[in-house]
Coordinates of N, CA, C and O in Angstrom, one line a residue:
X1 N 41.3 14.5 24.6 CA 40.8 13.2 24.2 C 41.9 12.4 23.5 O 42.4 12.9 22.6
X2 N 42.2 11.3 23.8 CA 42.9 10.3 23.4 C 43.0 9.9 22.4 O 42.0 9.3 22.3
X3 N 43.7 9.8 21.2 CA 43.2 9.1 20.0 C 44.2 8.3 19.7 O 45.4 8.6 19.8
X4 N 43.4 6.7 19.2 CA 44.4 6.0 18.0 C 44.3 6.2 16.5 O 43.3 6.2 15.8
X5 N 45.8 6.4 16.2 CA 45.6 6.3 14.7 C 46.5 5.4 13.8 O 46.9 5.8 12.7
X6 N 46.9 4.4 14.3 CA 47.6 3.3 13.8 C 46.6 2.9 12.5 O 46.9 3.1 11.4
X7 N 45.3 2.3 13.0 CA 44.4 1.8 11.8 C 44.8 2.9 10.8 O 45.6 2.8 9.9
X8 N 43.8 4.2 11.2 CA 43.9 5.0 10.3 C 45.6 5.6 9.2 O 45.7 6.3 8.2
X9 N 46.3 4.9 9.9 CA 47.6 5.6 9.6 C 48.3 4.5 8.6 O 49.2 4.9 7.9
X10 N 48.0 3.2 8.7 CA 48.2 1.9 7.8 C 47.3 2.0 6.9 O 47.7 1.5 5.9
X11 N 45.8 2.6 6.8 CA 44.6 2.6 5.7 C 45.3 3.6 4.8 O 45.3 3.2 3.7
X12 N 45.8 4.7 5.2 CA 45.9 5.8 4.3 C 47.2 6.3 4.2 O 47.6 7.5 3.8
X13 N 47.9 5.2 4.5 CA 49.6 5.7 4.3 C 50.0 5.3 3.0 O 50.9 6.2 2.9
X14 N 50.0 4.8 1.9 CA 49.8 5.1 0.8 C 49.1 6.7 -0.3 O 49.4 7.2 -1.3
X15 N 48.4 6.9 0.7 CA 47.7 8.2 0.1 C 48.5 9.1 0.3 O 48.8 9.9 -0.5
X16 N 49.2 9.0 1.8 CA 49.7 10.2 2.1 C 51.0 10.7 1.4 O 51.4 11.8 0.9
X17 N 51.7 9.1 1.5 CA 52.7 9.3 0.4 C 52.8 10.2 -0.8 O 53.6 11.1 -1.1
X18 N 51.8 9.8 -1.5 CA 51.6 10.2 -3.0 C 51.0 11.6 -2.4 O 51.1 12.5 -3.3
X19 N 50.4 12.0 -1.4 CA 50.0 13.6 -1.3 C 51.3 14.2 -0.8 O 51.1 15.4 -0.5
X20 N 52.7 13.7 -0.5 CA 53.6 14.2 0.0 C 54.1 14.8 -1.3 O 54.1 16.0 -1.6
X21 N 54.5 13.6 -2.3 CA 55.5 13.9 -2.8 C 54.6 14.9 -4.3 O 55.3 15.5 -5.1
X22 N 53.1 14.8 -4.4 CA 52.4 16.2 -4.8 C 52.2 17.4 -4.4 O 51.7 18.3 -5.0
X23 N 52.6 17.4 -3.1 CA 52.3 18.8 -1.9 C 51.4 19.0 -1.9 O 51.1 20.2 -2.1
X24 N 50.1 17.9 -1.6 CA 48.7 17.8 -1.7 C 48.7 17.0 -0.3 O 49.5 16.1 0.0
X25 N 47.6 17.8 0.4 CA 47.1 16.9 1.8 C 45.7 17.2 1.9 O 45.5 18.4 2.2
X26 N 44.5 16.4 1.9 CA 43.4 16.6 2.7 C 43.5 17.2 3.6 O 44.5 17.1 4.3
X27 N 42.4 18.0 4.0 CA 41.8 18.9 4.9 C 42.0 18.0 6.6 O 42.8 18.2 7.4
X28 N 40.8 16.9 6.6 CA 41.0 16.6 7.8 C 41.2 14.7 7.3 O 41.1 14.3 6.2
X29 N 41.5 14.1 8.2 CA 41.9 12.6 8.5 C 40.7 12.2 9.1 O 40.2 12.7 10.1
X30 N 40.0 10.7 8.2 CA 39.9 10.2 9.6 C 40.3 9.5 10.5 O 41.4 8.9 10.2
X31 N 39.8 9.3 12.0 CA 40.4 8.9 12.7 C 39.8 8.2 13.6 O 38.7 8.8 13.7
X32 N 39.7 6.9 14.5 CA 38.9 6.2 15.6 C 39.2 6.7 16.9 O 40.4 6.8 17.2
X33 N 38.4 6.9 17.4 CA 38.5 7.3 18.9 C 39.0 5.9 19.5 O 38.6 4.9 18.9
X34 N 39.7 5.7 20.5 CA 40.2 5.3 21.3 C 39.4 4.4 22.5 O 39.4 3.2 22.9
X35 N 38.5 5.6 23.0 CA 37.6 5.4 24.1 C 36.3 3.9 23.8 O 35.9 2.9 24.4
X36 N 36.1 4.6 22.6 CA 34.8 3.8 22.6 C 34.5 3.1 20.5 O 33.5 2.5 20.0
X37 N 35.5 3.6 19.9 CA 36.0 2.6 18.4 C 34.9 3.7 18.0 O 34.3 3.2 17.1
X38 N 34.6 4.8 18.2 CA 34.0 5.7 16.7 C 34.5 6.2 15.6 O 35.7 6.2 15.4
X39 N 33.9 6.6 15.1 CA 35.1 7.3 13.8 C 34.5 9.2 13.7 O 33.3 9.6 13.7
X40 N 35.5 10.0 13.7 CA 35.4 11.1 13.3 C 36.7 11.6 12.7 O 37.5 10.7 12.5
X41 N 37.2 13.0 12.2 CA 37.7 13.7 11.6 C 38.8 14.4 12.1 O 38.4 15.5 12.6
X42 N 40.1 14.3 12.3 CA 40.8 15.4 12.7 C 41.5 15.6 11.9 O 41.8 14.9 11.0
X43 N 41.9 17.2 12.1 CA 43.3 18.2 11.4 C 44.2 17.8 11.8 O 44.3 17.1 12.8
X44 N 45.3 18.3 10.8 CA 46.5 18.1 10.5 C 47.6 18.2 11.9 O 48.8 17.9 12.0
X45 N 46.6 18.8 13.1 CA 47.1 18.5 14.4 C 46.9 18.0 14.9 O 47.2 17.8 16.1
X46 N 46.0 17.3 14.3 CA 45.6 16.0 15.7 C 44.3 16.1 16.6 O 44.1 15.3 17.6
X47 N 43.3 17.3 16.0 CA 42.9 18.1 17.0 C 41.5 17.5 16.1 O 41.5 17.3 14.9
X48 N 40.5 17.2 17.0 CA 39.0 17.1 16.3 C 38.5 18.0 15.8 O 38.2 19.1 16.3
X49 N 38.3 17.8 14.5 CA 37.2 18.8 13.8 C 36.1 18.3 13.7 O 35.3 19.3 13.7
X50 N 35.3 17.1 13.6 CA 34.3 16.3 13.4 C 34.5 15.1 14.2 O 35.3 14.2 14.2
X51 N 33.1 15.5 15.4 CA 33.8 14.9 16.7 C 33.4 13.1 16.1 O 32.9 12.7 15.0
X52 N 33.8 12.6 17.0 CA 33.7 11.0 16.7 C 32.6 10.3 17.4 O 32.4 9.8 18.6
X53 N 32.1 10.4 16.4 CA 30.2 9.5 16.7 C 29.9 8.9 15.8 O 28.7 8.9 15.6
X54 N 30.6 8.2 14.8 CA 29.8 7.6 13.9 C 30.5 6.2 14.0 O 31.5 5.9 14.7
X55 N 30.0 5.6 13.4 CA 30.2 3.8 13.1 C 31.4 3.9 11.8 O 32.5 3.3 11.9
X56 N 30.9 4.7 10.7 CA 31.5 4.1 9.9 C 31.9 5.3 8.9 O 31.0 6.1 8.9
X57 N 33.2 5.8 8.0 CA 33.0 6.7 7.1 C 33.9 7.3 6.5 O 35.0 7.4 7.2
X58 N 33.7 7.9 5.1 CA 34.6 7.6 4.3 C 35.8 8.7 4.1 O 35.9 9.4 5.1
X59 N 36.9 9.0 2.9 CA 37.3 10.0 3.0 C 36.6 11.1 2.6 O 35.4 11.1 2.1
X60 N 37.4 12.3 3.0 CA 36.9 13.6 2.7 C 36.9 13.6 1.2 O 37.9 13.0 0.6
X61 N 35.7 14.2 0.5 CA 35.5 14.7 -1.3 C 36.3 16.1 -1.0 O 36.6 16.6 0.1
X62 N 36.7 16.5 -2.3 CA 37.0 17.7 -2.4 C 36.2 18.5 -2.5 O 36.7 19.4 -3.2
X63 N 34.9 18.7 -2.1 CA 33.9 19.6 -2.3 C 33.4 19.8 -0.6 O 32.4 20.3 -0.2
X64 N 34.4 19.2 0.2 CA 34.4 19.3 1.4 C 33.0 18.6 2.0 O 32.4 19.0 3.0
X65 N 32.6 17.7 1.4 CA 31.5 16.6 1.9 C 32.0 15.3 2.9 O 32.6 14.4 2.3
X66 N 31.7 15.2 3.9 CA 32.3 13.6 4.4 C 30.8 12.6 4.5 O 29.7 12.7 5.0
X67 N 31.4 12.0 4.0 CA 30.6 10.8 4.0 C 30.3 10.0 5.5 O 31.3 9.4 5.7
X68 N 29.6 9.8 6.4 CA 29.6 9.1 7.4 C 28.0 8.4 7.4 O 27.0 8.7 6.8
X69 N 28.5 7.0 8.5 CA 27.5 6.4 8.7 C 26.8 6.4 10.3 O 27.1 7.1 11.2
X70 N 25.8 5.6 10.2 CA 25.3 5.0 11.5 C 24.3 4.0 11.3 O 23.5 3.9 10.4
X71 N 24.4 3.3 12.4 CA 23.4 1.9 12.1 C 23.0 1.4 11.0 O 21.8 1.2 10.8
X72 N 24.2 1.1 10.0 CA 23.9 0.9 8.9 C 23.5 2.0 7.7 O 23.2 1.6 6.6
X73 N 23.5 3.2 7.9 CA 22.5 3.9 7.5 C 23.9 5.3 6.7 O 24.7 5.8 7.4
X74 N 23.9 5.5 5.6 CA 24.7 6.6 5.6 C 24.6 8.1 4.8 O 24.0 8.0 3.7
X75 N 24.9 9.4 5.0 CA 24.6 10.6 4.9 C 25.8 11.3 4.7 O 26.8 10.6 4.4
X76 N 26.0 12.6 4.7 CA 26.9 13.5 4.8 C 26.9 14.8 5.6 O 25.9 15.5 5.8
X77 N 28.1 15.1 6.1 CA 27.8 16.5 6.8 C 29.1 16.9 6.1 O 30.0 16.3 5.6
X78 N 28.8 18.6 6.4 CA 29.8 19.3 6.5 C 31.1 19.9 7.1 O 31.1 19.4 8.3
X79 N 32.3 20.7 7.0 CA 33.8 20.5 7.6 C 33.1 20.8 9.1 O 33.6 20.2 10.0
X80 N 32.3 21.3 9.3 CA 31.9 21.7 10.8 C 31.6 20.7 11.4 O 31.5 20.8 12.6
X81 N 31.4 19.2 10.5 CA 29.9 18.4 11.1 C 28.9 18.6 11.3 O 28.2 17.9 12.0
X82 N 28.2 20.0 10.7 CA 26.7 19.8 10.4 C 26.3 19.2 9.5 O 27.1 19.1 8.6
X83 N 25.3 18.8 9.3 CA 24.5 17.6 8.7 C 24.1 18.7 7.5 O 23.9 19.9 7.5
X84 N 24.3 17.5 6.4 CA 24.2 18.2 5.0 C 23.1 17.3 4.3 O 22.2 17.7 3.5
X85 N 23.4 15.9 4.6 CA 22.4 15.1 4.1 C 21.8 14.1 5.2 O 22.7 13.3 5.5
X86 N 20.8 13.8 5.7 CA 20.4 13.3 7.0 C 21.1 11.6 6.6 O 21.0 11.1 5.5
X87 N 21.8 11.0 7.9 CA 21.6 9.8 7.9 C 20.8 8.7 7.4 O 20.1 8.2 8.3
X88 N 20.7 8.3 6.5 CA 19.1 7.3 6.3 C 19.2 6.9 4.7 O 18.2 6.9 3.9
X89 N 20.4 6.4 4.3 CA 20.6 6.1 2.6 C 21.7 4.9 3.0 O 22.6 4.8 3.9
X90 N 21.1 4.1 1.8 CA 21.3 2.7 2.3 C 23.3 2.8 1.8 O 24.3 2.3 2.4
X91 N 23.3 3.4 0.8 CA 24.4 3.9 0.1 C 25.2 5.1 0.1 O 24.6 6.1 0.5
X92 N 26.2 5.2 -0.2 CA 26.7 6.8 -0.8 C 28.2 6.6 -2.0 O 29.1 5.7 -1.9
X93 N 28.2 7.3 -2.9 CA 29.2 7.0 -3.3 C 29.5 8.7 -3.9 O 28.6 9.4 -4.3
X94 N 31.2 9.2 -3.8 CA 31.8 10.2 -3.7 C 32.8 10.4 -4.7 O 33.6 9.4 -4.9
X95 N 32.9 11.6 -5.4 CA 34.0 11.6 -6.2 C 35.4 12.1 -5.1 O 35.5 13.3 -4.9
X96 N 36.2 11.4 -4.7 CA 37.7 11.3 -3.9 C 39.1 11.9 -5.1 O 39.7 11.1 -5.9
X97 N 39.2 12.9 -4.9 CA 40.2 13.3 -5.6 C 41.4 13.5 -4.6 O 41.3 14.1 -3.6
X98 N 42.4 12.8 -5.1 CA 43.9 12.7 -4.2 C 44.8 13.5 -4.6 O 46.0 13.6 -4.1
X99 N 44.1 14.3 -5.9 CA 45.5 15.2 -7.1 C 44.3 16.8 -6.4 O 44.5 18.0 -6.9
X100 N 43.3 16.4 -5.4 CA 43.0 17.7 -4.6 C 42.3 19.0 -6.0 O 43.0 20.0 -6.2
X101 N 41.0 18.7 -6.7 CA 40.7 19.8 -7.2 C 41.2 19.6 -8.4 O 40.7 20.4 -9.2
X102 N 42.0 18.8 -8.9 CA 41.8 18.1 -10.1 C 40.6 17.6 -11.4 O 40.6 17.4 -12.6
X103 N 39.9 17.7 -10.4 CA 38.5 16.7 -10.5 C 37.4 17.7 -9.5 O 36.5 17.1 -8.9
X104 N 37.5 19.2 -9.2 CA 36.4 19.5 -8.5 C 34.9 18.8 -8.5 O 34.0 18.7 -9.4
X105 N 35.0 18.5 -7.1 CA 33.6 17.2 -6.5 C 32.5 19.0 -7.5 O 32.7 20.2 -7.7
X106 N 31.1 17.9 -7.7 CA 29.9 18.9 -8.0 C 28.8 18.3 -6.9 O 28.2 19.1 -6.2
X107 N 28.7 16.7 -6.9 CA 28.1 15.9 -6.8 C 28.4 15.1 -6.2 O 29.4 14.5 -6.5
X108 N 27.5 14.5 -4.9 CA 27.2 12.9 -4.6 C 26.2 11.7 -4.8 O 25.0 12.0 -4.6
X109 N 26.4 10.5 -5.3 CA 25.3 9.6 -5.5 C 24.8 9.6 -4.0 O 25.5 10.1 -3.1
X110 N 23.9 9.1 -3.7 CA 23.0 8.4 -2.3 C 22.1 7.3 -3.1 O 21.6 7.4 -4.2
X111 N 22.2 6.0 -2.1 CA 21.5 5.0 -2.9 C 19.8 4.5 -1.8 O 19.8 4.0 -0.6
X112 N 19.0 4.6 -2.3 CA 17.8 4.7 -1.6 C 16.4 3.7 -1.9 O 15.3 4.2 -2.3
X113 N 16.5 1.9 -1.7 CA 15.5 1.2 -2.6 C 16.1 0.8 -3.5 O 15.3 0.3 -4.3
X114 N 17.6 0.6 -3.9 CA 17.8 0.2 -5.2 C 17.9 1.0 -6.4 O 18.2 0.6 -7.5
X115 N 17.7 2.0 -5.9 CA 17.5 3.4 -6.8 C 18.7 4.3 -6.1 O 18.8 4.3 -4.9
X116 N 19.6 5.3 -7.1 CA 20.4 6.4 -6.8 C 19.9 7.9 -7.3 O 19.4 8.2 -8.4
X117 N 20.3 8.7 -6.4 CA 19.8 10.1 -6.9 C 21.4 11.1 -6.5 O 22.3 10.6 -5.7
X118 N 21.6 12.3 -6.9 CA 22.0 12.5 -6.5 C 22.3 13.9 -5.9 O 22.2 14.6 -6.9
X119 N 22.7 15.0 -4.8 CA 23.3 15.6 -4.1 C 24.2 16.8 -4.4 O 25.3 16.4 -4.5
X120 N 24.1 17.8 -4.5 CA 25.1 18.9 -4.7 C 26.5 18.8 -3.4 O 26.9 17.9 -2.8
X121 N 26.7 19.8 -3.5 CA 28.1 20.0 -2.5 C 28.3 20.6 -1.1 O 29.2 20.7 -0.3
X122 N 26.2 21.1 -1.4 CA 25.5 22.1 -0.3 C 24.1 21.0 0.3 O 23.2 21.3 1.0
X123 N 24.4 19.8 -0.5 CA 23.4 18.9 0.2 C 22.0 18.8 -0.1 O 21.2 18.1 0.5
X124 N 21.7 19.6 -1.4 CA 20.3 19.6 -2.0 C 20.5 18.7 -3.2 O 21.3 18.7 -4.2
X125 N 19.7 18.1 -2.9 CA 19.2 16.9 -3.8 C 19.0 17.5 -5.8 O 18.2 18.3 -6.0
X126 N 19.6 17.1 -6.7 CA 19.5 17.9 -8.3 C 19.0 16.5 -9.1 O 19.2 16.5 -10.3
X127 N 18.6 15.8 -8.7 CA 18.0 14.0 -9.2 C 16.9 13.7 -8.1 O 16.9 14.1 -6.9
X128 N 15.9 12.9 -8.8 CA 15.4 12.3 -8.2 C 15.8 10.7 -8.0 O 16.6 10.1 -8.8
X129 N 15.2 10.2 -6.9 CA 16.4 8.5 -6.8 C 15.6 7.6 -8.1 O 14.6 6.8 -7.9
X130 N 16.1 7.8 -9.3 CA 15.7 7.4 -10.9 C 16.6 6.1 -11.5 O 16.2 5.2 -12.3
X131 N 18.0 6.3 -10.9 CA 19.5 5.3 -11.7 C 19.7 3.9 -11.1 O 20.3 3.6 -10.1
X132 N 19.4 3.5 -11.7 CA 20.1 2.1 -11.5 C 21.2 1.7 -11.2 O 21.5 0.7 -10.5
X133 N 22.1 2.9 -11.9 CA 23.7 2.3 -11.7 C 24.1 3.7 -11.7 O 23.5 4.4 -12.5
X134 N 25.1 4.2 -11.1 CA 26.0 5.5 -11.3 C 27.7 5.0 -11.5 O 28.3 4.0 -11.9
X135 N 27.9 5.8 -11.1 CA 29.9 5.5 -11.2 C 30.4 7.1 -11.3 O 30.1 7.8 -12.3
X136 N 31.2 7.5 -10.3 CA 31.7 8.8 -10.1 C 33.3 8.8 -10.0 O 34.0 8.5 -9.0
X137 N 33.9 9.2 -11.4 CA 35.1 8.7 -12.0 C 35.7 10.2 -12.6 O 35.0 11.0 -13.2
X138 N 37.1 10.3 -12.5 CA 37.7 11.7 -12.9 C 36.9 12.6 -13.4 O 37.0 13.2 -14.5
X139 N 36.1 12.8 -12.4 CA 35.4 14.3 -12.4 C 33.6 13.9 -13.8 O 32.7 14.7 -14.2
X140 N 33.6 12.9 -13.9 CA 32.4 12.7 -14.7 C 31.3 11.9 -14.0 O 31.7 11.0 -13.3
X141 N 30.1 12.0 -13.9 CA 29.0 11.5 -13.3 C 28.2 10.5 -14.1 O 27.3 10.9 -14.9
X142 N 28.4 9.1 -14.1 CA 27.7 8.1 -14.8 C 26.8 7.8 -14.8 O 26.7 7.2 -13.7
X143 N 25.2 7.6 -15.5 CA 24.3 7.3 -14.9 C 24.3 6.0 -16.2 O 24.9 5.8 -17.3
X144 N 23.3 5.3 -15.4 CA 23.0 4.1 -16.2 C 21.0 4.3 -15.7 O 20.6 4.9 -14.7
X145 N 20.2 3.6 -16.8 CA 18.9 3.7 -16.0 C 17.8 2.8 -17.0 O 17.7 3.2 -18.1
X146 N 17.2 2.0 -16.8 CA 16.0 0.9 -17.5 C 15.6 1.7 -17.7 O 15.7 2.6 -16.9
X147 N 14.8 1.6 -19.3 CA 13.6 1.7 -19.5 C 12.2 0.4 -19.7 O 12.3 -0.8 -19.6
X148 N 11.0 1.2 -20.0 CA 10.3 0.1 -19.1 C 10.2 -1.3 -19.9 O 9.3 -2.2 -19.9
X149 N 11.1 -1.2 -20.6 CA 11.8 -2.7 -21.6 C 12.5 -3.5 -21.0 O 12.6 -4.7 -21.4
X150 N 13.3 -3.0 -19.8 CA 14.5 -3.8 -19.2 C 16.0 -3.0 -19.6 O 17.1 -2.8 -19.0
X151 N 15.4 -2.5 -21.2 CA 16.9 -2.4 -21.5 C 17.7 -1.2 -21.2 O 17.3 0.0 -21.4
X152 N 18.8 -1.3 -20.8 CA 19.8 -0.2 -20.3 C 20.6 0.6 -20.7 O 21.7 0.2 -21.3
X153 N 20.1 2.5 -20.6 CA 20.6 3.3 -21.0 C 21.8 3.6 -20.7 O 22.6 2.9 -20.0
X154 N 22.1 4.8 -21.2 CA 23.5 5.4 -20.5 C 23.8 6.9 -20.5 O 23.6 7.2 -21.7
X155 N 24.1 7.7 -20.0 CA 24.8 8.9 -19.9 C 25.4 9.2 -18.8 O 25.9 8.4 -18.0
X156 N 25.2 10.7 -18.9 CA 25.9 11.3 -17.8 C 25.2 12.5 -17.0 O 24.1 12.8 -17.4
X157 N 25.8 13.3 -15.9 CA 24.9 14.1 -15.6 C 26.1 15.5 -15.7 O 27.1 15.4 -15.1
X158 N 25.9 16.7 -16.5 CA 27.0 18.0 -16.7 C 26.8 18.9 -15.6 O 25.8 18.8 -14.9
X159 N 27.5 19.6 -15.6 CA 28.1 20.0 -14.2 C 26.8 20.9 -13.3 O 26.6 21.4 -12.1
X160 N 25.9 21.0 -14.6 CA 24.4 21.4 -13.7 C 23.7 20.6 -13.0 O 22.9 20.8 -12.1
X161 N 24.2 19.5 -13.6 CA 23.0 18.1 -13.1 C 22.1 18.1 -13.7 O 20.9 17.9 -13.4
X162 N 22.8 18.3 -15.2 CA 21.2 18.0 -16.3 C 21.5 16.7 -16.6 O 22.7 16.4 -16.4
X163 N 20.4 15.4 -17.2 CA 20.6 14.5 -17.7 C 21.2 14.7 -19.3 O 20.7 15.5 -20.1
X164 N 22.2 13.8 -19.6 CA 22.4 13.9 -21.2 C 22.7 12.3 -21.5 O 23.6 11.8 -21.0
X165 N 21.9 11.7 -22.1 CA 22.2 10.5 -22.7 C 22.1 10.3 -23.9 O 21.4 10.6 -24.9
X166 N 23.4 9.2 -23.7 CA 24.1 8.8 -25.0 C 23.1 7.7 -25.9 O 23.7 7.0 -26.7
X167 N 21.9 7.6 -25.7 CA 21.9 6.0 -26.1 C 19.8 6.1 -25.6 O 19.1 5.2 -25.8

């Protein structure tokens, strides 16, 4: 199968840079198919690991999660491309580590209603969708969340996925 990777190769040629001269490379690339503008995943040969059916989707986490979409709609599967979290979340947001395990991924946000919950590394949900606001930043998990005053909390979630708030 044919592939272009010019887009993909101007998106992430910066990354790759700085993963050269760390001797750090992600697992797989994404990449658009050629044939019909999808996006999936290939290795370091060029070769598909995560065939190309999706619309839309992000880099690989280091907890080996990819983020992909469809019709709007986005989820995660695994290096296989088995489905880890079904399609159907209006949102996703990923801890992306480029220093590779620096920052071991625990966790993904998924945003559902306006509300975020969030996701292990095996796809089981450790939150209910409760947060208002998250932010997934060198290895720490943000939550933000109203109480029924309006006014806005803050913590975080530790590496169990317990809530601990500051406030």
């Amino acid at each position: 199968m044919k592939k272009s990777l010019i887009s993909t190769v101007l998106l992430f040629w910066g990354l790759f840079a700085m993963a050269q001269t760390k001797g750090v490379y992600p697992d797989y690339y994404p990449c658009r198919a050629e044939e019909d503008g999808k996006w999936g995943y290939v290795d370091k040969n060029d070769n598909w690991v995560i065939r190309p059916i999706y619309d839309a989707l992000l880099y690989e986490t280091n907890g080996g999660m990819y983020p992909v979409s469809m019709n709007g709609k986005w989820g995660l599967v695994g290096p296989s491309g088995e489905t880890l979290v079904d399609i159907k979340y209006d949102a996703v947001v990923c801890e992306i580590d480029y220093q590779k395990y620096r920052y071991p991924a625990n966790f993904a946000a998924l945003r559902q209603r306006g509300k975020w919950a969030f996701v292990n590394v095996q796809g089981i949900f450790v939150t209910e969708f409760v947060y208002d606001e998250v932010l997934i930043l060198n290895g720490k998990y943000i939550i933000r969340q109203k109480n029924g005053k309006g006014k806005m909390r803050s913590g975080y979630l530790d590496k169990e996925g317990k809530e601990v708030w500051e406030n």
